[in-house]
Amino acid sequence: TSLNEALAMLMARWAGIPVPKVKTYGQSYSGAGSILMKPILGQPLDEVIDTLSPEQLDSLAIGIDSAIYRMRSVFRPPAKGRVCSLTGEAIQNSFLPDEQMGPWEDFDAFRRDVFAIIESGRWRDMNEDLLRTVQDRVARHENVYFTHGQLSGRNILMRDGGLSAIVGWEHAGWLPGFWEVAFVEGTFRE
């Protein structure tokens, strides 16, 4: 748990995205953080997706689309093109070769580092189609948005067939627009 996660949850809640309510955040002397939050009922989408009706899946898609739209439209990055965590530090994600990278002052610096990683072969575990997609998306200039960072079935909670909450905000940051769709569990989805 980090200050970045607590900040992301506060921002998301302010934007009207269903997230657990943060009551308080604190850090120990060792630097370990903890968030006291109001519990949210629900099951991870991964566990219930096969039980959802087509109508419930459509409603879920609309809910997730709305959340992404709110993240992108309510907040603007503190510096145009800066790619970083919400606290201005390196972005964290298990998808990344060293599980963290950056921060970058502008999108061009981010682009250079991503291309260098692709060329070095450090993303060997990634399938070729995803690598080409990432390379194509990074080659074009992308806007930077407030982004969840690891939106996946385990971080989307469902209750009574509907979206209950989005959790797992520790990877949130100011990231390129393609991030949410390109890095969902290491598979690309159009």
PDB file of C-alpha atoms in Angstrom, residues 56 63 65 68 81 120:
ATOM      1  CA  GLN A  56     -25.167  -7.581 -17.463  1.00  0.00           C
ATOM      2  CA  GLY A  63     -19.771   1.204 -16.350  1.00  0.00           C
ATOM      3  CA  ASP A  65     -16.221   2.933 -20.139  1.00  0.00           C
ATOM      4  CA  ILE A  68     -12.317   5.559 -17.900  1.00  0.00           C
ATOM      5  CA  GLY A  81       3.182  14.960 -21.369  1.00  0.00           C
ATOM      6  CA  SER A 120      16.848  -5.013 -25.940  1.00  0.00           C
TER       7      SER A 120
END
